[in-house]
Steps between C-alpha positions, in 0.01 A plus 500: 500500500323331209602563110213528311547278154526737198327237299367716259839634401626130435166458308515748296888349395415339163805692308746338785366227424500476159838635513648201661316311263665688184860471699458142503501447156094442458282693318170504711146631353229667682441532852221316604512535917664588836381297829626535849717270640524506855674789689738745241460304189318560183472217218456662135394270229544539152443322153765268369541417121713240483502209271358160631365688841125591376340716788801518770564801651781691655505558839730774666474527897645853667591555850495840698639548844415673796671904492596451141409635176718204327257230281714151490380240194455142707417294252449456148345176364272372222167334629210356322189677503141352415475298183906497473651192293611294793717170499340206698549367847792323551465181562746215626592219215374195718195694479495562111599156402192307393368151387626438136806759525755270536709420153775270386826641727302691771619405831195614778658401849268458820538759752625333807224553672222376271181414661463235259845328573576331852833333620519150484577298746829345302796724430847351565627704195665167306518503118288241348632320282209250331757387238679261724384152539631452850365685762701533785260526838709708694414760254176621619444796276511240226217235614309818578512627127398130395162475702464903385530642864869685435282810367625822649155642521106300469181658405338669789131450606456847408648463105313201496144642530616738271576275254179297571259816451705609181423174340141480615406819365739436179400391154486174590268544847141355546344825407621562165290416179691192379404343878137613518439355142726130570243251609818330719754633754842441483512351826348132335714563142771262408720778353536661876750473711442608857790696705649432774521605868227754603376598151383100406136533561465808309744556218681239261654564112311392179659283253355503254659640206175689329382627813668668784805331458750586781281742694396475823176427491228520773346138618156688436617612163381314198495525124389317191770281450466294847622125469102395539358667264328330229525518095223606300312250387419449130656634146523772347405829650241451797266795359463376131542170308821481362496615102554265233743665222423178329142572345676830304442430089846626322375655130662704236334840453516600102683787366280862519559716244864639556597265751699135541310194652539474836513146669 
């Protein structure tokens, strides 16, 4: 035998379930719907004014049974309905954190699994200690830190490239305006100096104080202050002879009527 759902009974429920509501300590507003929701259960929606939730709405679900007359309150929760004050996505710090947020006592740790970090090869787990003029050559964790190998962790191909496209694309790139104006690239400039390892043929810093001085710059970058490029020649401004204050005449102006002389 099959119990035919009194659904209409269970939608017709709003005062059960804006009793439950009341009981509950909220004080809902108008009823604005009931949907079905699945076999014996009604969901009854109603208005919710409450401070800082613009456009939410409660929402009470009801059970029925099969051969009962009893109406059982499932549920009660607040939802957000359409155009409802909603707080952004959460999303994970290491995902937040961005270029330029770091400040004076931040720490920012690598996840151990960084793309952009690798293992190195050296990792004996000795303490350095660079202040000793002896170096003892049992002490391989020592001699490593000297030639720069005792690093826990190297920059992977992957952070490299990274690194590489930031740069190219950066202010100080080959496609910015400073470059497409400089009649030289930094690559022949006696202010750059080229990086090592992979990045040589492409990226080096400037040093030169009034330009980019400290950056890394692009080898196909360039600006006006290369180390070649050439003083303007002649005095004075190049658009107009320069103006000779000497040829002014210095004359006292006499007295008008009501006034002093004036030099």
């Amino acid at each position: 035998m099959t119990l035919a759902f009194d659904g209409d009974r269970l939608l017709a429920a709003v005062d059960v379930a804006r009793t439950a509501l009341v009981d509950d300590g909220q004080q809902p507003g108008a009823h604005l719907e009931s949907t079905l929701e699945g076999d014996w259960a009604v969901a009854h929606y109603f208005e919710a004014d409450l401070a800082g939730y613009r456009g939410w709405q409660w929402c009470v679900v009801l059970a029925g049974s099969p051969g009962t007359d009893d109406i059982t309150v499932s549920e009660m929760v607040l939802l957000p309905g359409e155009g409802s004050l909603l707080a952004p996505n959460w999303v994970p710090w290491n995902e937040r954190v961005a270029a330029g947020d770091l400040t004076p006592g931040d720490v920012l740790a690598a996840d151990p699994d960084d793309r952009r970090l690798v293992p190195n090869q050296i990792d004996t787990g000795d303490e350095f200690r660079f202040d000793s003029e002896e170096v003892d050559p049992d002490e391989i964790g020592q001699i490593a830190g000297e030639l720069g190998l005792g690093r826990r962790r190297l920059l992977s191909p992957e952070g490299r490239d990274d690194a590489a496209q930031r740069w190219y694309d950066g202010d100080f790139g080959p496609h910015t305006d400073m470059a497409a104006a400089a009649a030289f690239s930094c690559a022949t400039c006696g202010f750059y100096i080229p990086l090592a390892g992979a990045l040589r043929p492409a990226f080096g810093v400037c040093a030169n104080e009034y330009a980019a001085d400290g950056h890394v710059v692009a080898a196909d970058y360039g600006c006006g202050a290369h180390s070649d490029v050439a003083a303007p020649a002649g005095n004075g401004s190049p658009a107009y002879d320069a103006y000779d204050d000497g040829a002014l005449e210095i004359v006292s102006v006499a007295a008008g009527a009501g006034g002093d002389a004036t030099p």
